[in-house]
Amino acid sequence: MAGILAWFWNERFWLPHNVTWADLKNTDESTFPQAEDLYLACPLAFCMFMIRLVFERFIARPCALGLKIQANGPQKAQPNAILEKVFTAITKHPDEKRLEGLSKQLDWDVRTIQRWFRHRRNQEKPSTLARFCESMWRFTFYLYIFTYGVRFLKKSPWLWNTRECWYNYPYQPLTVDLHYYYILELSFYLSLLFSQFTDIRRKDFLLMFLHHVATISLITFSYVNNMARVGTLVMCLHDAADVLLEAAKMANYAKCQRLCNVLFVMFALVFISSRLGVYPVWILNSTVFESWEIVGPYPSWWVFNVLLVLLQALHTFWSYLIVRIACRAISRGKISCATNLAKLWSHDRSSTCY
């Protein structure tokens, strides 16, 4: 195990030339990011998960009921042991041959069996009330963390001059505000990872699981090798669009169509401008060119930048999807927010990756 840890924490991979982990140990004069600092995120993630449960029960749910959002879920399929066994153990989408076999076995017509499977699949979908509560929790967190990030970065020199992200790197001291910002973001995504196993299982379970793992890995990666300054810029930039997206979802669930349409358009504008404009011009320019000039490349620098460039490719793909949906809606003479959000649902939640 000692050999594996020594290989994993190889200084020549993580740190610039002539820098060692001993150089970044905390002293009385200065504090630097330490890998063990991130252990705090695990109990905080559990606390955040519990806070979410309380928030959804005593704040989000009453708000939803006040907006006339029904607590009733989809129509339940009538109990049937044979069909239930097929559904849970074999397939949720039986083919024609299997449907005919079940029809003979149960003496039901094929259309009735198809209807049963459709109702049974719908049972696994969260109700509109549950979706509203989840979106309200995320909206509240994103609004808070985005506001905190803006207030923190306004006082930080690297917001106004991104070259400050690399001056004196990696000997940049860790401030209390920066540490709090990172731990809170990491705790939130850890809590989302945990909650996937307690929430209603959705069809995008694996996609979102991989997304949360990638997000947690990138936050951890940038903290450990003290790229936290540029990391705060990336996190704040991504949180901006997520606030509007969750607000649009809430308006959609509450059937406030005009508000939903306005918020969706605002989300699309902020998403595209921030991820196709600000991100490459401001963030990637700093991580690739300014850091090359001031610090120079080293192994983890290449890994970090490759991941950020891949993230830009995903931004381009998601922006294309948003524009395509908007163009289709405009060509039909209206913007249907409910349809737009439904189509985006399987894509948008990966947009917060790092």
CSV table of C-alpha atoms in Angstrom, one decimal:
chain,number,residue,atom,x,y,z
A,1,MET,CA,0.0,0.0,0.0
A,2,ALA,CA,2.9,2.4,0.8
A,3,GLY,CA,4.3,1.7,-2.6
A,4,ILE,CA,1.0,2.4,-4.3
A,5,LEU,CA,0.5,5.6,-2.4
A,6,ALA,CA,4.1,6.7,-3.2
A,7,TRP,CA,3.4,6.0,-6.9
A,8,PHE,CA,0.0,7.9,-6.8
A,9,TRP,CA,1.4,11.0,-5.1
A,10,ASN,CA,4.5,11.2,-7.3
A,11,GLU,CA,5.7,14.7,-7.1
A,12,ARG,CA,6.9,14.8,-10.7
A,13,PHE,CA,3.3,14.2,-11.8
A,14,TRP,CA,1.5,16.5,-9.5
A,15,LEU,CA,3.8,19.4,-9.1
A,16,PRO,CA,6.0,21.7,-11.3
A,17,HIS,CA,9.7,21.0,-11.6
A,18,ASN,CA,11.8,21.5,-8.4
A,19,VAL,CA,8.7,21.6,-6.2
A,20,THR,CA,8.0,18.9,-3.6
A,21,TRP,CA,5.2,18.1,-1.2
A,22,ALA,CA,7.4,19.2,1.7
A,23,ASP,CA,7.5,22.7,0.2
A,24,LEU,CA,3.7,22.9,0.5
A,25,LYS,CA,3.4,21.8,4.1
A,26,ASN,CA,1.5,24.2,6.3
A,27,THR,CA,3.5,26.6,8.5
A,28,ASP,CA,2.7,29.3,11.0
A,29,GLU,CA,3.1,31.9,8.3
A,30,SER,CA,1.0,30.3,5.5
A,31,THR,CA,-1.5,27.5,4.8
A,32,PHE,CA,-1.7,25.5,1.6
A,33,PRO,CA,-4.3,23.0,0.3
A,34,GLN,CA,-3.8,19.6,1.8
A,35,ALA,CA,-5.4,16.4,0.4
A,36,GLU,CA,-6.6,15.5,3.9
A,37,ASP,CA,-8.6,18.8,4.0
A,38,LEU,CA,-11.1,17.1,1.7
A,39,TYR,CA,-12.1,14.4,4.2
A,40,LEU,CA,-14.3,17.1,5.8
A,41,ALA,CA,-16.5,17.0,2.7
A,42,CYS,CA,-17.8,13.5,3.6
A,43,PRO,CA,-19.6,14.3,6.9
A,44,LEU,CA,-20.7,17.6,5.4
A,45,ALA,CA,-22.2,15.8,2.4
A,46,PHE,CA,-24.3,13.7,4.8
A,47,CYS,CA,-25.3,16.8,6.7
A,48,MET,CA,-26.3,18.5,3.5
A,49,PHE,CA,-28.3,15.4,2.5
A,50,MET,CA,-30.2,15.6,5.8
A,51,ILE,CA,-30.7,19.4,5.3
A,52,ARG,CA,-32.2,18.6,1.9
A,53,LEU,CA,-34.7,16.2,3.3
A,54,VAL,CA,-35.8,18.8,5.9
A,55,PHE,CA,-35.9,21.6,3.3
A,56,GLU,CA,-38.0,19.5,0.8
A,57,ARG,CA,-40.4,18.4,3.6
A,58,PHE,CA,-41.0,21.7,5.4
A,59,ILE,CA,-40.2,24.4,2.8
A,60,ALA,CA,-40.4,23.1,-0.8
A,61,ARG,CA,-43.4,20.8,-0.3
A,62,PRO,CA,-45.7,23.5,1.2
A,63,CYS,CA,-44.6,25.9,-1.6
A,64,ALA,CA,-45.5,23.3,-4.2
A,65,LEU,CA,-48.9,22.6,-2.6
A,66,GLY,CA,-49.5,26.4,-2.4
A,67,LEU,CA,-48.9,26.5,-6.2
A,68,LYS,CA,-51.5,23.8,-6.7
A,69,ILE,CA,-48.9,21.2,-7.7
A,70,GLN,CA,-50.6,17.8,-7.1
A,71,ALA,CA,-48.9,15.2,-4.8
A,72,ASN,CA,-50.5,12.4,-6.7
A,73,GLY,CA,-48.2,10.3,-8.8
A,74,PRO,CA,-48.9,8.5,-12.0
A,75,GLN,CA,-51.6,5.8,-12.2
A,76,LYS,CA,-50.5,2.6,-10.6
A,77,ALA,CA,-50.5,-0.7,-12.5
A,78,GLN,CA,-52.8,-3.3,-10.9
A,79,PRO,CA,-50.9,-6.0,-8.9
A,80,ASN,CA,-49.9,-9.0,-11.0
A,81,ALA,CA,-47.1,-11.3,-9.8
A,82,ILE,CA,-46.3,-12.7,-13.2
A,83,LEU,CA,-45.9,-9.4,-14.9
A,84,GLU,CA,-44.1,-7.9,-12.0
A,85,LYS,CA,-41.5,-10.7,-12.1
A,86,VAL,CA,-41.0,-10.1,-15.9
A,87,PHE,CA,-40.7,-6.3,-15.2
A,88,THR,CA,-38.2,-6.6,-12.4
A,89,ALA,CA,-36.1,-9.6,-13.5
A,90,ILE,CA,-36.3,-9.7,-17.3
A,91,THR,CA,-37.3,-6.6,-19.2
A,92,LYS,CA,-39.3,-3.4,-18.8
A,93,HIS,CA,-40.0,-3.2,-22.5
A,94,PRO,CA,-41.2,-6.7,-23.6
A,95,ASP,CA,-41.0,-7.4,-27.3
A,96,GLU,CA,-43.9,-8.6,-29.4
A,97,LYS,CA,-43.1,-12.3,-29.0
A,98,ARG,CA,-42.9,-12.0,-25.2
A,99,LEU,CA,-46.2,-10.0,-25.1
A,100,GLU,CA,-48.0,-12.7,-27.0
A,101,GLY,CA,-46.6,-15.4,-24.6
A,102,LEU,CA,-47.8,-13.4,-21.6
A,103,SER,CA,-51.2,-12.8,-23.3
A,104,LYS,CA,-51.7,-16.6,-23.6
A,105,GLN,CA,-50.4,-17.2,-20.1
A,106,LEU,CA,-52.7,-14.6,-18.4
A,107,ASP,CA,-55.6,-14.7,-20.9
A,108,TRP,CA,-55.2,-11.0,-21.3
A,109,ASP,CA,-55.1,-9.2,-24.7
A,110,VAL,CA,-51.8,-7.7,-25.8
A,111,ARG,CA,-53.0,-4.1,-25.5
A,112,THR,CA,-53.9,-4.6,-21.9
A,113,ILE,CA,-50.4,-6.0,-21.1
A,114,GLN,CA,-48.8,-3.1,-23.0
A,115,ARG,CA,-50.8,-0.7,-20.9
A,116,TRP,CA,-49.8,-2.5,-17.7
A,117,PHE,CA,-46.1,-2.2,-18.6
A,118,ARG,CA,-46.6,1.5,-19.4
A,119,HIS,CA,-48.3,2.2,-16.1
A,120,ARG,CA,-45.6,0.2,-14.3
A,121,ARG,CA,-42.8,2.2,-15.9
A,122,ASN,CA,-44.5,5.4,-15.0
A,123,GLN,CA,-44.7,4.3,-11.4
A,124,GLU,CA,-40.9,4.6,-11.2
A,125,LYS,CA,-40.9,8.2,-12.4
A,126,PRO,CA,-40.9,10.8,-9.7
A,127,SER,CA,-44.1,12.8,-9.3
A,128,THR,CA,-44.3,16.5,-10.3
A,129,LEU,CA,-44.3,17.4,-6.6
A,130,ALA,CA,-41.1,15.5,-6.0
A,131,ARG,CA,-39.5,17.1,-9.1
A,132,PHE,CA,-40.5,20.5,-7.9
A,133,CYS,CA,-39.0,19.9,-4.5
A,134,GLU,CA,-35.8,18.6,-5.9
A,135,SER,CA,-35.5,21.6,-8.3
A,136,MET,CA,-36.3,24.1,-5.5
A,137,TRP,CA,-33.5,22.6,-3.4
A,138,ARG,CA,-31.0,22.8,-6.2
A,139,PHE,CA,-32.2,26.3,-7.1
A,140,THR,CA,-31.6,27.4,-3.5
A,141,PHE,CA,-28.2,25.9,-3.3
A,142,TYR,CA,-27.0,27.2,-6.7
A,143,LEU,CA,-28.4,30.7,-5.9
A,144,TYR,CA,-26.5,30.7,-2.6
A,145,ILE,CA,-23.2,29.3,-3.9
A,146,PHE,CA,-23.3,31.5,-7.0
A,147,THR,CA,-24.0,34.6,-4.8
A,148,TYR,CA,-21.2,33.6,-2.4
A,149,GLY,CA,-18.8,32.9,-5.3
A,150,VAL,CA,-19.5,36.4,-6.8
A,151,ARG,CA,-19.0,38.1,-3.5
A,152,PHE,CA,-15.8,36.1,-2.8
A,153,LEU,CA,-14.3,36.7,-6.3
A,154,LYS,CA,-15.1,40.4,-6.3
A,155,LYS,CA,-12.4,40.7,-3.6
A,156,SER,CA,-10.0,38.4,-5.4
A,157,PRO,CA,-7.3,39.8,-7.8
A,158,TRP,CA,-7.5,36.8,-10.2
A,159,LEU,CA,-11.1,37.7,-11.1
A,160,TRP,CA,-9.8,41.0,-12.7
A,161,ASN,CA,-6.5,39.6,-13.9
A,162,THR,CA,-6.4,35.9,-14.6
A,163,ARG,CA,-2.6,35.9,-14.6
A,164,GLU,CA,-2.8,36.2,-10.9
A,165,CYS,CA,-3.9,32.5,-10.9
A,166,TRP,CA,-0.3,31.6,-11.8
A,167,TYR,CA,1.9,34.1,-10.2
A,168,ASN,CA,3.9,32.4,-7.4
A,169,TYR,CA,2.2,29.1,-8.2
A,170,PRO,CA,2.1,26.7,-6.4
A,171,TYR,CA,3.0,28.7,-3.4
A,172,GLN,CA,-0.3,30.5,-3.2
A,173,PRO,CA,-1.8,30.5,0.4
A,174,LEU,CA,-5.2,29.0,1.0
A,175,THR,CA,-7.7,31.5,2.5
A,176,VAL,CA,-10.6,30.5,4.7
A,177,ASP,CA,-13.1,31.8,2.1
A,178,LEU,CA,-11.5,29.7,-0.7
A,179,HIS,CA,-11.4,26.6,1.5
A,180,TYR,CA,-15.1,27.1,2.4
A,181,TYR,CA,-16.1,27.6,-1.2
A,182,TYR,CA,-14.4,24.4,-2.4
A,183,ILE,CA,-15.6,22.2,0.5
A,184,LEU,CA,-19.2,23.4,0.1
A,185,GLU,CA,-19.2,22.6,-3.7
A,186,LEU,CA,-17.6,19.2,-3.1
A,187,SER,CA,-20.0,18.4,-0.3
A,188,PHE,CA,-23.0,19.3,-2.5
A,189,TYR,CA,-21.9,16.9,-5.3
A,190,LEU,CA,-21.1,14.2,-2.9
A,191,SER,CA,-24.6,14.5,-1.4
A,192,LEU,CA,-26.0,14.3,-4.9
A,193,LEU,CA,-24.0,11.1,-5.4
A,194,PHE,CA,-25.3,9.6,-2.2
A,195,SER,CA,-28.9,10.6,-2.9
A,196,GLN,CA,-29.0,8.8,-6.2
A,197,PHE,CA,-29.2,5.5,-4.2
A,198,THR,CA,-32.1,6.7,-2.1
A,199,ASP,CA,-34.1,8.7,-4.7
A,200,ILE,CA,-36.4,7.0,-7.2
A,201,ARG,CA,-34.1,5.3,-9.7
A,202,ARG,CA,-34.2,7.1,-13.1
A,203,LYS,CA,-33.2,6.0,-16.5
A,204,ASP,CA,-30.2,8.4,-16.5
A,205,PHE,CA,-28.9,6.9,-13.3
A,206,LEU,CA,-25.6,5.7,-14.8
A,207,LEU,CA,-25.1,8.9,-16.8
A,208,MET,CA,-25.6,11.1,-13.7
A,209,PHE,CA,-23.5,8.8,-11.5
A,210,LEU,CA,-20.6,9.2,-13.9
A,211,HIS,CA,-21.2,12.9,-14.1
A,212,HIS,CA,-21.0,13.3,-10.3
A,213,VAL,CA,-17.9,11.2,-10.1
A,214,ALA,CA,-16.2,13.3,-12.8
A,215,THR,CA,-17.3,16.5,-11.1
A,216,ILE,CA,-16.0,15.3,-7.7
A,217,SER,CA,-12.7,14.2,-9.3
A,218,LEU,CA,-12.1,17.5,-11.0
A,219,ILE,CA,-12.8,19.5,-7.9
A,220,THR,CA,-10.5,17.3,-5.9
A,221,PHE,CA,-7.8,17.3,-8.6
A,222,SER,CA,-7.7,21.1,-8.8
A,223,TYR,CA,-7.6,21.5,-5.0
A,224,VAL,CA,-4.8,19.0,-4.4
A,225,ASN,CA,-2.4,20.5,-6.8
A,226,ASN,CA,-3.4,24.1,-5.7
A,227,MET,CA,-5.1,25.2,-8.9
A,228,ALA,CA,-7.9,26.4,-6.7
A,229,ARG,CA,-7.8,30.0,-8.0
A,230,VAL,CA,-8.8,29.1,-11.5
A,231,GLY,CA,-11.1,26.4,-10.1
A,232,THR,CA,-13.2,29.1,-8.3
A,233,LEU,CA,-13.6,30.9,-11.7
A,234,VAL,CA,-14.8,27.7,-13.4
A,235,MET,CA,-17.2,26.8,-10.6
A,236,CYS,CA,-18.8,30.3,-10.4
A,237,LEU,CA,-19.1,30.5,-14.2
A,238,HIS,CA,-21.0,27.2,-14.3
A,239,ASP,CA,-23.3,27.9,-11.4
A,240,ALA,CA,-24.7,31.0,-13.2
A,241,ALA,CA,-26.7,29.1,-15.8
A,242,ASP,CA,-27.8,26.4,-13.4
A,243,VAL,CA,-29.7,28.9,-11.2
A,244,LEU,CA,-31.8,29.9,-14.2
A,245,LEU,CA,-32.3,26.3,-15.3
A,246,GLU,CA,-33.7,25.1,-12.0
A,247,ALA,CA,-35.9,28.2,-11.8
A,248,ALA,CA,-37.3,27.4,-15.3
A,249,LYS,CA,-38.0,23.8,-14.2
A,250,MET,CA,-39.9,25.1,-11.1
A,251,ALA,CA,-42.0,27.4,-13.3
A,252,ASN,CA,-42.7,24.5,-15.6
A,253,TYR,CA,-43.8,22.2,-12.9
A,254,ALA,CA,-46.0,25.0,-11.5
A,255,LYS,CA,-47.5,25.5,-15.0
A,256,CYS,CA,-46.5,29.2,-15.1
A,257,GLN,CA,-45.9,29.1,-18.8
A,258,ARG,CA,-44.9,32.7,-19.5
A,259,LEU,CA,-42.5,32.8,-16.7
A,260,CYS,CA,-41.1,29.4,-17.7
A,261,ASN,CA,-40.6,30.7,-21.3
A,262,VAL,CA,-38.8,33.8,-20.1
A,263,LEU,CA,-36.5,31.9,-17.8
A,264,PHE,CA,-35.7,29.3,-20.4
A,265,VAL,CA,-34.7,32.0,-22.9
A,266,MET,CA,-32.5,33.6,-20.2
A,267,PHE,CA,-31.0,30.2,-19.4
A,268,ALA,CA,-30.2,29.6,-23.0
A,269,LEU,CA,-28.6,33.0,-23.5
A,270,VAL,CA,-26.5,32.8,-20.3
A,271,PHE,CA,-25.5,29.2,-21.0
A,272,ILE,CA,-24.3,29.8,-24.6
A,273,SER,CA,-22.6,33.1,-23.8
A,274,SER,CA,-20.8,31.9,-20.7
A,275,ARG,CA,-19.8,28.5,-22.1
A,276,LEU,CA,-19.0,29.3,-25.7
A,277,GLY,CA,-17.8,32.8,-25.0
A,278,VAL,CA,-16.5,33.5,-21.5
A,279,TYR,CA,-15.2,30.0,-20.8
A,280,PRO,CA,-12.8,29.6,-23.7
A,281,VAL,CA,-11.7,33.3,-23.9
A,282,TRP,CA,-11.3,33.8,-20.2
A,283,ILE,CA,-10.7,30.4,-18.6
A,284,LEU,CA,-9.0,28.2,-21.2
A,285,ASN,CA,-6.9,31.1,-22.4
A,286,SER,CA,-5.5,31.4,-18.8
A,287,THR,CA,-5.1,27.7,-18.1
A,288,VAL,CA,-3.4,26.9,-21.5
A,289,PHE,CA,-1.5,30.0,-22.5
A,290,GLU,CA,-0.9,32.2,-19.4
A,291,SER,CA,0.0,29.2,-17.2
A,292,TRP,CA,2.4,27.9,-20.0
A,293,GLU,CA,4.1,31.3,-20.0
A,294,ILE,CA,4.3,31.8,-16.3
A,295,VAL,CA,4.6,28.3,-14.8
A,296,GLY,CA,5.3,26.0,-17.7
A,297,PRO,CA,3.8,22.5,-18.5
A,298,TYR,CA,4.2,19.4,-16.3
A,299,PRO,CA,2.3,16.1,-16.3
A,300,SER,CA,-0.8,17.0,-14.2
A,301,TRP,CA,-0.9,20.4,-16.1
A,302,TRP,CA,-1.5,18.4,-19.3
A,303,VAL,CA,-4.2,16.2,-17.6
A,304,PHE,CA,-6.0,19.3,-16.2
A,305,ASN,CA,-6.1,21.1,-19.5
A,306,VAL,CA,-7.1,18.1,-21.5
A,307,LEU,CA,-10.1,17.7,-19.2
A,308,LEU,CA,-11.0,21.4,-19.5
A,309,VAL,CA,-10.8,21.2,-23.3
A,310,LEU,CA,-13.1,18.1,-23.3
A,311,LEU,CA,-15.5,20.1,-21.1
A,312,GLN,CA,-15.5,22.8,-23.8
A,313,ALA,CA,-16.4,20.2,-26.4
A,314,LEU,CA,-19.3,19.1,-24.2
A,315,HIS,CA,-20.4,22.8,-23.8
A,316,THR,CA,-20.4,23.0,-27.6
A,317,PHE,CA,-22.6,19.9,-27.9
A,318,TRP,CA,-25.1,21.1,-25.2
A,319,SER,CA,-25.3,24.5,-26.8
A,320,TYR,CA,-26.1,22.9,-30.1
A,321,LEU,CA,-28.9,21.0,-28.5
A,322,ILE,CA,-30.3,24.1,-26.9
A,323,VAL,CA,-30.2,26.1,-30.2
A,324,ARG,CA,-31.8,23.2,-32.1
A,325,ILE,CA,-34.7,22.9,-29.6
A,326,ALA,CA,-35.2,26.7,-29.7
A,327,CYS,CA,-35.2,26.8,-33.5
A,328,ARG,CA,-37.8,24.0,-33.7
A,329,ALA,CA,-40.0,25.8,-31.2
A,330,ILE,CA,-39.7,29.1,-33.1
A,331,SER,CA,-40.4,27.4,-36.4
A,332,ARG,CA,-43.7,26.1,-35.0
A,333,GLY,CA,-44.7,29.7,-33.9
A,334,LYS,CA,-44.3,29.2,-30.2
A,335,ILE,CA,-41.9,28.4,-27.4
A,336,SER,CA,-43.1,25.5,-25.4
A,337,CYS,CA,-41.1,25.5,-22.2
A,338,ALA,CA,-42.5,22.2,-21.0
A,339,THR,CA,-41.4,20.4,-24.2
A,340,ASN,CA,-38.0,22.1,-24.2
A,341,LEU,CA,-37.2,21.2,-20.7
A,342,ALA,CA,-38.4,17.7,-21.1
A,343,LYS,CA,-36.0,17.2,-24.1
A,344,LEU,CA,-33.2,18.9,-22.2
A,345,TRP,CA,-33.7,16.9,-19.1
A,346,SER,CA,-31.4,14.0,-20.1
A,347,HIS,CA,-28.6,16.4,-21.1
A,348,ASP,CA,-28.7,19.6,-19.0
A,349,ARG,CA,-27.8,18.0,-15.6
A,350,SER,CA,-24.4,17.1,-16.9
A,351,SER,CA,-23.8,20.7,-17.7
A,352,THR,CA,-22.4,21.4,-14.2
A,353,CYS,CA,-19.5,19.1,-14.8
A,354,TYR,CA,-16.8,20.9,-12.7
